[in-house]
Coordinates of N, CA and C and ligand atoms in Angstrom, one line a residue:
X110 N 191.0 154.7 74.6 CA 190.6 153.9 73.5 C 190.7 152.4 73.9
X111 N 189.8 151.6 73.4 CA 189.9 150.2 73.7 C 191.1 149.5 73.0
X112 N 191.3 148.3 73.5 CA 192.4 147.5 72.9 C 191.9 146.0 73.0
X113 N 192.7 145.2 72.2 CA 192.4 143.7 72.2 C 193.6 143.0 72.7
X114 N 193.5 141.7 72.9 CA 194.6 140.8 73.2 C 195.5 140.7 71.9
X115 N 196.8 140.3 72.2 CA 197.7 140.0 71.1 C 197.0 138.9 70.2
X116 N 197.0 139.2 68.9 CA 196.4 138.2 68.0 C 194.9 138.3 67.9
X117 N 194.3 139.2 68.7 CA 192.8 139.4 68.6 C 192.0 138.2 68.7
X118 N 192.2 137.3 69.7 CA 191.4 136.2 69.9 C 189.9 136.6 70.1
X119 N 189.0 135.8 69.5 CA 187.6 136.2 69.7 C 186.8 134.9 69.7
X120 N 185.5 134.9 70.2 CA 184.6 133.8 70.1 C 184.2 133.6 68.6
X121 N 184.1 132.4 68.1 CA 183.6 132.3 66.7 C 182.2 132.8 66.5
X122 N 181.9 133.2 65.3 CA 180.6 133.7 65.0 C 179.5 132.8 65.4
X123 N 179.7 131.5 65.3 CA 178.7 130.5 65.7 C 178.4 130.5 67.2
X124 N 179.3 131.2 68.0 CA 179.2 131.1 69.5 C 178.8 132.5 70.0
X125 N 177.6 133.0 69.5 CA 177.2 134.3 70.1 C 176.3 134.0 71.3
X126 N 175.9 132.8 71.5 CA 175.1 132.4 72.6 C 176.0 131.6 73.6
X127 N 176.4 132.1 74.7 CA 177.4 131.5 75.6 C 176.7 131.1 76.9
X128 N 177.1 130.0 77.4 CA 176.6 129.6 78.7 C 177.6 129.8 79.8
X129 N 177.2 130.2 81.0 CA 178.1 130.3 82.1 C 177.6 129.5 83.3
X130 N 178.5 129.1 84.1 CA 178.2 128.3 85.3 C 179.1 128.7 86.5
X131 N 178.6 128.5 87.7 CA 179.4 128.8 88.9 C 179.9 127.4 89.4
X132 N 181.1 127.4 89.7 CA 181.7 126.1 90.2 C 181.2 125.8 91.6
X133 N 181.1 124.6 92.0 CA 180.6 124.3 93.4 C 181.5 125.1 94.4
X134 N 180.8 125.6 95.4 CA 181.6 126.4 96.4 C 181.6 127.8 96.2
X135 N 181.1 128.3 95.0 CA 181.0 129.7 94.8 C 180.1 130.4 95.8
X136 N 180.5 131.5 96.4 CA 179.7 132.1 97.4 C 178.3 132.5 96.8
X137 N 177.3 132.2 97.5 CA 175.9 132.4 96.9 C 175.6 133.9 96.6
X138 N 176.2 134.8 97.4 CA 175.9 136.2 97.1 C 176.6 136.8 95.9
X139 N 177.4 136.0 95.3 CA 178.1 136.5 94.0 C 177.2 136.2 92.8
X140 N 176.3 135.3 92.9 CA 175.6 134.8 91.7 C 174.7 135.9 91.1
X141 N 174.0 136.7 91.9 CA 173.2 137.8 91.2 C 174.1 138.9 90.7
X142 N 175.1 139.4 91.4 CA 175.9 140.4 90.7 C 176.6 140.0 89.4
X143 N 177.1 138.7 89.4 CA 177.8 138.2 88.2 C 176.7 138.1 87.1
X144 N 175.6 137.6 87.4 CA 174.5 137.4 86.4 C 174.1 138.7 85.9
X145 N 174.0 139.8 86.7 CA 173.6 141.1 86.2 C 174.7 141.6 85.3
X146 N 175.9 141.4 85.6 CA 177.0 141.9 84.7 C 176.9 141.2 83.3
X147 N 176.6 139.9 83.3 CA 176.4 139.2 82.0 C 175.3 139.8 81.2
X148 N 174.2 140.1 82.0 CA 173.0 140.7 81.3 C 173.3 142.1 80.7
X149 N 174.1 142.8 81.5 CA 174.5 144.2 81.0 C 175.3 144.1 79.7
X150 N 176.2 143.2 79.6 CA 177.0 143.0 78.4 C 176.0 142.5 77.3
X151 N 175.1 141.6 77.6 CA 174.2 141.1 76.6 C 173.3 142.2 76.0
X152 N 172.9 143.1 76.9 CA 172.0 144.2 76.4 C 172.7 145.2 75.5
X153 N 174.1 145.1 75.5 CA 174.8 146.1 74.7 C 175.7 145.5 73.6
X154 N 175.5 144.2 73.4 CA 176.3 143.5 72.3 C 175.4 142.5 71.7
X155 N 176.0 141.8 70.7 CA 175.2 140.7 70.1 C 175.2 139.4 70.9
X156 N 175.9 139.4 72.0 CA 176.0 138.1 72.8 C 174.8 137.9 73.6
X157 N 174.5 136.6 73.8 CA 173.5 136.2 74.7 C 174.2 135.3 75.7
X158 N 173.8 135.5 77.0 CA 174.4 134.6 78.1 C 173.3 133.9 78.8
X159 N 173.5 132.6 79.0 CA 172.5 132.0 79.9 C 173.2 131.1 80.9
X160 N 172.7 131.1 82.1 CA 173.3 130.3 83.2 C 172.9 128.9 83.0
X161 N 173.9 128.0 83.3 CA 173.6 126.6 83.3 C 174.2 126.0 84.6
X162 N 173.5 124.9 85.0 CA 174.1 124.2 86.2 C 175.2 123.3 85.8
X163 N 175.3 123.0 84.5 CA 176.3 122.0 84.0 C 177.7 122.7 83.9
X164 N 178.3 122.7 85.0 CA 179.6 123.5 85.1 C 180.7 122.7 84.3
X165 N 180.5 121.5 83.9 CA 181.5 120.8 83.2 C 181.6 121.3 81.7
X166 N 180.4 121.5 81.2 CA 180.3 121.9 79.7 C 180.1 123.3 79.5
X167 N 179.9 124.2 80.5 CA 179.7 125.6 80.3 C 180.8 126.2 79.5
X168 N 180.5 127.2 78.7 CA 181.5 128.0 78.0 C 182.4 128.8 78.9
X169 N 181.7 129.3 79.9 CA 182.4 130.2 80.9 C 182.2 129.7 82.3
X170 N 183.3 129.5 83.0 CA 183.2 129.0 84.4 C 183.7 130.1 85.4
X171 N 182.9 130.3 86.4 CA 183.2 131.4 87.3 C 183.4 130.7 88.7
X172 N 184.5 131.1 89.4 CA 184.8 130.5 90.7 C 185.6 131.5 91.5
X173 N 185.6 131.2 92.8 CA 186.5 131.9 93.8 C 187.7 130.9 94.1
X174 N 188.9 131.5 94.0 CA 190.1 130.6 94.1 C 191.0 131.4 95.1
X175 N 191.9 130.6 95.7 CA 193.0 131.3 96.4 C 194.3 130.7 96.1
X176 N 195.3 131.5 96.3 CA 196.7 131.2 96.1 C 196.9 130.4 94.8
X177 N 197.7 129.3 94.9 CA 197.9 128.5 93.6 C 196.7 127.6 93.4
X178 N 196.1 127.8 92.2 CA 194.9 127.1 92.0 C 194.9 126.4 90.6
X179 N 196.1 126.2 90.1 CA 196.3 125.2 89.0 C 196.3 125.8 87.6
X180 N 196.1 127.2 87.4 CA 196.1 127.7 86.0 C 197.4 128.5 85.7
X181 N 198.4 128.4 86.6 CA 199.6 129.1 86.4 C 199.6 130.6 86.8
X182 N 198.5 131.1 87.3 CA 198.4 132.5 87.8 C 197.9 132.5 89.2
X183 N 198.8 132.1 90.2 CA 198.4 132.0 91.6 C 197.9 133.4 92.1
X184 N 196.9 133.4 92.9 CA 196.5 134.6 93.6 C 197.4 134.9 94.7
X185 N 197.3 136.2 95.2 CA 198.4 136.7 96.1 C 197.9 137.2 97.4
X186 N 196.7 136.6 97.9 CA 196.2 137.0 99.2 C 195.6 138.4 99.1
X187 N 195.3 139.0 100.3 CA 194.6 140.4 100.2 C 195.5 141.4 99.5
X188 N 194.8 142.2 98.7 CA 195.5 143.2 97.9 C 196.1 142.7 96.6
X189 N 196.8 143.5 95.8 CA 197.4 143.0 94.6 C 196.3 142.6 93.6
X190 N 196.4 141.4 93.0 CA 195.4 141.0 92.0 C 194.1 140.6 92.7
X191 N 193.0 141.1 92.1 CA 191.7 140.9 92.7 C 190.9 139.8 92.0
X192 N 191.2 139.6 90.7 CA 190.5 138.7 89.9 C 191.2 138.6 88.6
X193 N 190.9 137.5 87.8 CA 191.5 137.4 86.5 C 190.5 136.6 85.6
X194 N 190.6 136.9 84.3 CA 189.8 136.2 83.3 C 190.7 136.0 82.1
X195 N 190.5 134.9 81.4 CA 191.3 134.6 80.2 C 190.7 135.1 78.9
X196 N 191.5 135.2 77.9 CA 191.0 135.6 76.6 C 190.2 134.5 76.0
X197 N 189.4 134.9 74.9 CA 188.7 133.9 74.2 C 189.6 132.8 73.7
X198 N 189.2 131.5 73.7 CA 188.0 131.0 74.1 C 188.1 130.1 75.4
X199 N 189.0 130.6 76.2 CA 189.3 129.8 77.5 C 188.1 129.7 78.4
X200 N 187.5 130.9 78.6 CA 186.3 131.0 79.4 C 186.4 130.7 80.9
X201 N 187.5 131.1 81.5 CA 187.6 131.0 82.9 C 187.7 132.4 83.6
X202 N 187.0 132.6 84.6 CA 186.9 133.9 85.4 C 187.0 133.5 86.8
X203 N 188.1 134.0 87.5 CA 188.3 133.7 88.9 C 188.4 134.9 89.7
X204 N 187.7 134.9 90.8 CA 187.8 135.9 91.8 C 188.9 135.4 92.9
X205 N 189.6 136.4 93.4 CA 190.6 136.0 94.5 C 189.7 136.0 95.8
X206 N 189.6 134.8 96.4 CA 188.8 134.5 97.5 C 189.3 135.3 98.8
X207 N 190.6 135.7 98.7 CA 191.2 136.4 99.9 C 190.7 137.9 100.0
X208 N 190.1 138.4 99.0 CA 189.7 139.8 99.1 C 188.4 140.0 99.8
X209 N 188.1 141.2 100.2 CA 186.8 141.6 100.7 C 185.9 141.9 99.5
X210 N 184.8 141.2 99.4 CA 183.9 141.5 98.3 C 182.5 141.9 98.8
X211 N 181.9 142.8 98.0 CA 180.5 143.1 98.4 C 179.6 143.2 97.3
X212 N 178.3 143.0 97.6 CA 177.2 143.1 96.6 C 176.8 144.5 96.3
X213 N 176.8 145.3 97.4 CA 176.4 146.7 97.3 C 177.7 147.5 97.4
X214 N 177.8 148.7 96.8 CA 179.0 149.6 96.9 C 179.3 149.8 98.3
X215 N 180.4 149.5 98.7 CA 180.9 149.5 100.2 C 182.3 150.0 100.1
X216 N 182.6 151.1 100.9 CA 184.0 151.7 100.8 C 185.1 150.8 101.3
X217 N 184.7 149.7 102.0 CA 185.8 148.8 102.5 C 185.9 147.5 101.7
X218 N 185.2 147.4 100.6 CA 185.3 146.1 99.8 C 185.2 146.4 98.3
X219 N 185.5 145.4 97.6 CA 185.4 145.5 96.1 C 184.1 145.1 95.6
X220 N 183.6 145.8 94.6 CA 182.2 145.6 94.1 C 182.2 144.4 93.1
X221 N 181.5 143.4 93.5 CA 181.5 142.1 92.7 C 181.0 142.4 91.3
X222 N 180.0 143.2 91.1 CA 179.4 143.4 89.8 C 180.3 144.2 88.9
X223 N 181.0 145.2 89.5 CA 181.9 146.0 88.6 C 183.1 145.2 88.2
X224 N 183.7 144.4 89.1 CA 184.8 143.5 88.7 C 184.3 142.5 87.7
X225 N 183.1 142.0 87.8 CA 182.6 141.1 86.8 C 182.5 141.8 85.4
X226 N 182.0 143.0 85.4 CA 181.9 143.7 84.1 C 183.3 143.8 83.4
X227 N 184.3 144.1 84.2 CA 185.6 144.2 83.7 C 186.2 142.9 83.2
X228 N 186.0 141.9 84.0 CA 186.5 140.5 83.7 C 185.8 139.9 82.5
X229 N 184.5 140.2 82.4 CA 183.7 139.7 81.2 C 184.2 140.4 79.9
X230 N 184.6 141.7 80.0 CA 185.3 142.3 78.9 C 186.5 141.5 78.4
X231 N 187.3 141.1 79.4 CA 188.5 140.2 79.0 C 188.0 138.9 78.4
X232 N 187.0 138.3 79.0 CA 186.5 137.0 78.5 C 186.0 137.1 77.0
X233 N 185.5 138.3 76.7 CA 185.0 138.5 75.3 C 186.1 139.0 74.3
X234 N 187.3 139.3 74.9 CA 188.4 139.7 74.0 C 188.9 141.1 74.1
X235 N 188.4 141.9 75.1 CA 188.9 143.2 75.3 C 190.2 143.2 76.1
X236 N 191.2 144.0 75.8 CA 192.2 144.4 76.7 C 191.9 145.7 77.4
X237 N 192.9 146.4 77.9 CA 192.6 147.6 78.6 C 192.4 148.8 77.7
X238 N 191.7 149.8 78.3 CA 191.4 151.0 77.5 C 192.1 152.2 78.1
X239 N 192.4 153.2 77.3 CA 193.0 154.4 77.8 C 192.0 155.5 78.1
X240 N 190.7 155.1 78.0 CA 189.6 156.1 78.3 C 189.2 156.0 79.8
X241 N 189.4 157.1 80.5 CA 189.0 157.1 81.9 C 187.5 157.0 81.9
X242 N 186.9 156.1 82.7 CA 185.5 155.9 82.7 C 185.1 154.6 82.0
X243 N 185.9 154.1 81.1 CA 185.6 152.8 80.5 C 185.8 151.8 81.6
X244 N 184.9 150.7 81.4 CA 185.1 149.6 82.4 C 186.4 148.9 82.2
X245 N 187.0 149.0 81.1 CA 188.3 148.4 80.8 C 189.5 149.3 81.1
X246 N 189.2 150.5 81.7 CA 190.3 151.4 82.1 C 191.1 150.8 83.3
X247 N 192.4 150.7 83.2 CA 193.1 150.0 84.2 C 193.4 150.6 85.6
X248 N 192.4 151.1 86.2 CA 192.5 151.4 87.6 C 191.2 151.0 88.3
X249 N 191.3 150.5 89.5 CA 190.1 150.0 90.2 C 190.4 150.2 91.7
X250 N 189.4 150.8 92.4 CA 189.6 151.1 93.8 C 188.6 150.4 94.7
X251 N 188.9 150.3 95.9 CA 187.9 149.8 96.9 C 186.7 150.7 96.8
X252 N 185.5 150.1 96.9 CA 184.3 150.9 96.9 C 183.8 151.4 95.6
X253 N 184.6 151.3 94.5 CA 184.2 151.9 93.3 C 183.2 151.0 92.6
X254 N 182.1 151.7 92.0 CA 181.2 150.9 91.2 C 181.0 151.7 89.9
X255 N 181.0 151.0 88.8 CA 180.8 151.7 87.5 C 180.1 150.7 86.5
X256 N 179.7 151.3 85.4 CA 179.0 150.6 84.4 C 179.8 150.6 83.1
X257 N 179.1 150.1 82.0 CA 179.8 150.1 80.7 C 179.8 151.5 80.2
X258 N 180.8 151.7 79.4 CA 181.1 153.0 78.7 C 180.9 152.8 77.2
X259 N 180.7 153.9 76.5 CA 180.6 153.8 75.0 C 181.8 153.1 74.4
X260 N 183.0 153.4 75.0 CA 184.3 152.9 74.5 C 184.3 151.4 74.6
X261 N 183.8 150.8 75.7 CA 183.7 149.4 75.8 C 182.9 148.7 74.8
X262 N 181.7 149.3 74.5 CA 180.8 148.8 73.5 C 181.3 148.9 72.1
X263 N 182.0 150.0 71.8 CA 182.6 150.2 70.5 C 183.7 149.2 70.3
X264 N 184.4 148.8 71.4 CA 185.5 147.8 71.3 C 184.9 146.5 70.9
X265 N 183.8 146.1 71.5 CA 183.2 144.8 71.1 C 182.7 144.8 69.7
X266 N 182.1 146.0 69.3 CA 181.6 146.1 68.0 C 182.7 146.0 66.9
X267 N 183.9 146.6 67.3 CA 185.0 146.6 66.4 C 185.6 145.2 66.3
X268 N 185.6 144.4 67.3 CA 186.2 143.1 67.3 C 185.3 142.1 66.6
X269 N 184.0 142.2 66.7 CA 183.1 141.2 66.1 C 182.3 141.7 64.9
Ligands
LIG542 N1 193.4 141.5 87.4 C1 194.0 141.9 86.2 C2 192.9 142.5 85.3 O1 191.8 141.9 85.2 C3 194.6 140.7 85.5 C4 195.3 141.1 84.3 C5 196.5 141.8 84.2 C6 194.9 141.0 83.0 N2 196.8 142.1 82.9 C7 195.9 141.6 82.2 C8 193.9 140.4 82.4 C9 195.7 141.7 80.8 C10 193.7 140.4 81.0 C11 194.6 141.1 80.2 O2 193.2 143.5 84.6 S1 193.4 142.7 88.6 C12 192.1 146.0 87.1 C13 192.7 147.2 86.5 C14 192.3 143.9 88.1 C15 192.9 145.0 87.6 O3 192.7 142.0 89.7 O4 194.7 143.2 88.8 C16 190.7 145.9 87.2 C17 191.0 143.8 88.1 F1 192.3 147.3 85.2 F2 192.3 148.3 87.1 F3 194.0 147.1 86.6 C18 190.1 144.8 87.7 CL1 189.6 147.2 86.6
LIG543 CA1 194.8 139.5 95.9
LIG544 ZN1 192.9 131.6 88.1
LIG545 ZN1 191.9 144.0 83.3

């Protein structure tokens, strides 16, 4: 079953249309997988996501970071934490640049789009789910690729 963050933070009703931007230096091959993940969430919720080049004013900022990068949650090199995203309405989503990432499912790397689906769930206000198969279920392996589950969509519908 889905869960929310403490205090159930959410985007205000006036903010159903959110912009996202990639910070300078984002690896080019991440743009399509992340954009597909936003469109998958848009297709299953009331949210609309559009990409902007204006990374200063975007609602959601996506970047690759390594070790200490100034938000109080340093990355840890290969293994351990793969990525993190903050609860509404912070709008930051960071990949750990030290990991092996791939656009297509590859047994030796982490799947960019699947990680993005999970982290966007956090950006929208979902915590972890107890339902195996949910994108918010707290296990993730090398090579794994998944999509949204009914439980993830029900979670967003319950929150908004
Ligand atoms: N990053 C954690 C995550 O996205 C960061 C995190 C830990 C977190 N606890 C949190 C974020 C609570 C929001 C709320 O869950 S991770 C998993 C999972 C990670 C972990 O790189 O460790 C997945 C990334 F859920 F399997 F543990 C993706 Cl699916
Ligand atoms: Ca790591
Ligand atoms: Zn960070
Ligand atoms: Zn998570």
